[in-house]
Amino acid sequence: MQVANRREWRILTTPLVGFLLLFLGFPIVVNLVYSVSDVTFETLRSPTITGFSNYIALLGEGDFWRASWFSLRFGILTALAECIIGLALAIFLAPLLAKRTFLMAPMMLPLMVAPAMVGLMYRLVLHEFVGPVPYYLYEWFGDSPTFFSVEAAFWTLIVVETLQWTPFAFLLFYMAYRAVPDEVHEAATIDGATPMQIVRTIDLPLMVPTIIVAFFIRFIDGFRVFDNVYTLTGTGPGGSTTSLSIYIYEAFFKQGAIGKAVAASMVLFIASFAVLFGLNWLSSRKSKGARA
Amino acid sequence: MIAALRWVVFIIAALAMNFPVIVTLVTSFKSAREITTNPGFWINQPTFANYLQVLEVSDRLNIFAYLGNSLAAALIGTTLALILAFPAAYAIARGDYGRRILMPSVVNLRAVPLIIFAIPIYMMFQWMGLLDTQLGLGLMLTIVNLPLALVILVNAIAEVPLELDEAAKMDGASTFEIMLGIIRPVVRPAIVTTFIFGFITAWNEFLFGLMLTTNKAVPMTVGASFFFSASGGGVQWGPASAVMIIGALPPMLLGLVMYKQISGSMTAGAVKG
């Protein structure tokens, strides 16, 4: 029995559809138009269409490619680090956490703190004169690295991002690991398998779908990073920590280069759709396992 | 032996991940003098002076305004997301209406860099007079919250036995009455989870606070950074630490109380990715 008819379903979804068209559909159209126009803050309402000059200028700009390269490396490296550490922690700590769920709370706490705040907090943590990390490094080793030099700033940010978001990967992996039936583990143990063998031949293969999904989610979040990078290093020494999101923000607000900023937005839009197609394709192929 | 090693690894991991909060908390109870002379973990003379200083309202810095703006915008962003998502979730779960286009479009928003939409929305808000208002920020936060709200609610409604709807319909209830009178009470836990989780997400949002507010509607995440450039002579680390703790406290407390529900909802969104 159908609870309602099509017309009623349409009425129920209309508010959401209308909201999306207004706040997302309209912006996409505006982006599209502005990205092929000669537009300044004075000509917002009557932009002149000039073709692809914004895109050509953007793609010929070193700063744009540098920001893209930063985002790509940042996304891949943090996602890798978070997944590897998260996976190791989930499997190693599972016996400890199984009967003590309250221990999950401190592990999840970092996920509750605003990334922008975390960026600000690390300014203190790593500060040359008042930060405990350089202080203790000097006390114990007589020397401390400069965390925000051109070479080091990128890696500082990688560590900061990884420390905050490893709990997310950990959480996903912990749940997937717990979902493997105990009988499977018992049977393997009776057959004489070592714990390492069980993890490698049974748990990891079963967790592959979750690992792929976790990696993609963390990659996407790392790729579009803004908050903690912006509050910790800004754009970094010599623009060395400008992510794509920060690049678009700066192009628009600091330089008033509207055409360039919206062209970059469209490039990012297309790129994220390419990634999303990949993710959806993978998860539709593997969704049965991932939902377990 | 290995059990002890597990404890060691757990404690190191928990401390490392929560390190910035711990350091900031410790620093917030040190006097300005002690911060510069003793950057270590041990506090010699704990003081509340930093908190008292931060709570003092000045022309430039008003922590109560930032907290109020975060609260208002997060409430708007969470409530509106629920109001929009709930009926749509009902249509998707019961009628399969919108499962092919609407549902994926919203869910995939979770993974789209929202800065893509930021510039046109900035201009739109300028025309509509929504720049630097709590409502404007709240509308943006609605977009941020919609994907998880929809996923959680669709899953929750799909788990309610269809017989409930059918029995109510036999009794002559309209679709609207079934949705609000029968389904809504049953999925109340999911609604509460969505609300709490959405509130935390909205409270922690930074980019749109930075872009869409300048003065009147500045949220806590952005306002906290003002304390880093408060006055001449560099950062006043004591008050800055106190501000960060105050700003980070609401989502942390909510998270601690609700961590079980939240872990479920986080993975709900992730697994359906």
Short mmCIF file of C-alpha atoms in Angstrom, two decimals, chain A residues 140-243:
data_model
loop_
_atom_site.label_atom_id
_atom_site.label_comp_id
_atom_site.label_asym_id
_atom_site.label_seq_id
_atom_site.Cartn_x
_atom_site.Cartn_y
_atom_site.Cartn_z
CA TRP A 140 65.93 18.02 26.56
CA PHE A 141 67.89 18.29 23.30
CA GLY A 142 69.28 21.82 23.39
CA ASP A 143 67.72 22.61 20.03
CA SER A 144 64.31 23.03 18.45
CA PRO A 145 63.38 23.11 14.75
CA THR A 146 61.64 26.18 13.34
CA PHE A 147 58.15 24.92 12.66
CA PHE A 148 57.08 27.70 10.32
CA SER A 149 60.00 28.06 7.94
CA VAL A 150 59.37 27.73 4.20
CA GLU A 151 60.44 24.07 4.24
CA ALA A 152 58.87 23.09 7.57
CA ALA A 153 55.49 24.85 7.49
CA PHE A 154 53.98 22.27 5.13
CA TRP A 155 54.98 19.37 7.35
CA THR A 156 53.85 21.18 10.49
CA LEU A 157 50.41 21.49 8.92
CA ILE A 158 50.42 17.84 7.88
CA VAL A 159 51.06 16.79 11.49
CA VAL A 160 48.43 19.19 12.86
CA GLU A 161 45.78 17.96 10.43
CA THR A 162 46.68 14.32 11.01
CA LEU A 163 46.53 14.64 14.79
CA GLN A 164 43.09 16.18 14.64
CA TRP A 165 41.48 13.86 12.10
CA THR A 166 43.06 10.47 12.75
CA PRO A 167 40.22 9.87 15.26
CA PHE A 168 37.76 10.00 12.38
CA ALA A 169 39.55 7.25 10.45
CA PHE A 170 40.06 5.40 13.72
CA LEU A 171 36.34 5.49 14.44
CA LEU A 172 35.37 4.14 11.02
CA PHE A 173 37.96 1.38 11.19
CA TYR A 174 37.10 0.45 14.74
CA MET A 175 33.45 -0.04 13.78
CA ALA A 176 34.35 -2.03 10.68
CA TYR A 177 36.75 -4.17 12.70
CA ARG A 178 34.12 -4.86 15.36
CA ALA A 179 31.73 -5.91 12.62
CA VAL A 180 33.90 -8.89 11.65
CA PRO A 181 32.14 -11.88 13.27
CA ASP A 182 33.96 -13.35 16.29
CA GLU A 183 33.38 -16.90 14.97
CA VAL A 184 35.66 -16.12 12.03
CA HIS A 185 38.45 -15.12 14.41
CA GLU A 186 37.87 -18.18 16.61
CA ALA A 187 37.90 -20.56 13.66
CA ALA A 188 41.15 -19.07 12.39
CA THR A 189 42.72 -19.30 15.85
CA ILE A 190 41.75 -22.96 16.13
CA ASP A 191 43.36 -23.54 12.74
CA GLY A 192 46.58 -22.18 14.24
CA ALA A 193 46.73 -18.71 12.70
CA THR A 194 48.77 -16.06 14.54
CA PRO A 195 47.09 -12.73 15.39
CA MET A 196 49.13 -11.01 12.68
CA GLN A 197 48.02 -13.59 10.11
CA ILE A 198 44.40 -13.16 11.12
CA VAL A 199 44.62 -9.40 10.69
CA ARG A 200 46.37 -9.69 7.33
CA THR A 201 44.33 -12.44 5.74
CA ILE A 202 40.89 -11.94 7.32
CA ASP A 203 40.33 -8.50 8.86
CA LEU A 204 42.11 -6.30 6.34
CA PRO A 205 40.46 -7.82 3.24
CA LEU A 206 37.04 -7.46 4.90
CA MET A 207 37.82 -3.84 5.77
CA VAL A 208 38.97 -2.80 2.29
CA PRO A 209 35.70 -1.03 1.36
CA THR A 210 35.80 0.98 4.60
CA ILE A 211 39.46 1.82 4.03
CA ILE A 212 38.71 3.14 0.54
CA VAL A 213 35.78 5.23 1.76
CA ALA A 214 37.74 6.61 4.71
CA PHE A 215 40.65 7.50 2.47
CA PHE A 216 38.42 9.32 0.00
CA ILE A 217 36.60 11.27 2.70
CA ARG A 218 39.82 12.32 4.36
CA PHE A 219 41.40 13.13 1.00
CA ILE A 220 38.51 15.38 0.02
CA ASP A 221 38.52 17.14 3.38
CA GLY A 222 42.28 17.58 3.21
CA PHE A 223 42.14 18.78 -0.37
CA ARG A 224 39.66 21.55 0.42
CA VAL A 225 41.36 22.50 3.70
CA PHE A 226 40.90 26.08 4.83
CA ASP A 227 40.27 26.68 8.54
CA ASN A 228 43.29 25.38 10.43
CA VAL A 229 45.78 26.31 7.70
CA TYR A 230 44.38 29.80 7.50
CA THR A 231 44.50 30.39 11.27
CA LEU A 232 47.87 28.70 11.82
CA THR A 233 50.05 29.88 8.95
CA GLY A 234 47.79 32.13 6.90
CA THR A 235 49.29 31.62 3.47
CA GLY A 236 52.62 30.72 5.03
CA PRO A 237 56.03 32.15 4.26
CA GLY A 238 56.01 33.28 0.63
CA GLY A 239 52.59 31.76 -0.01
CA SER A 240 53.98 28.28 0.61
CA THR A 241 50.88 27.07 2.45
CA THR A 242 48.18 28.47 0.18
CA SER A 243 45.55 25.77 -0.39
#
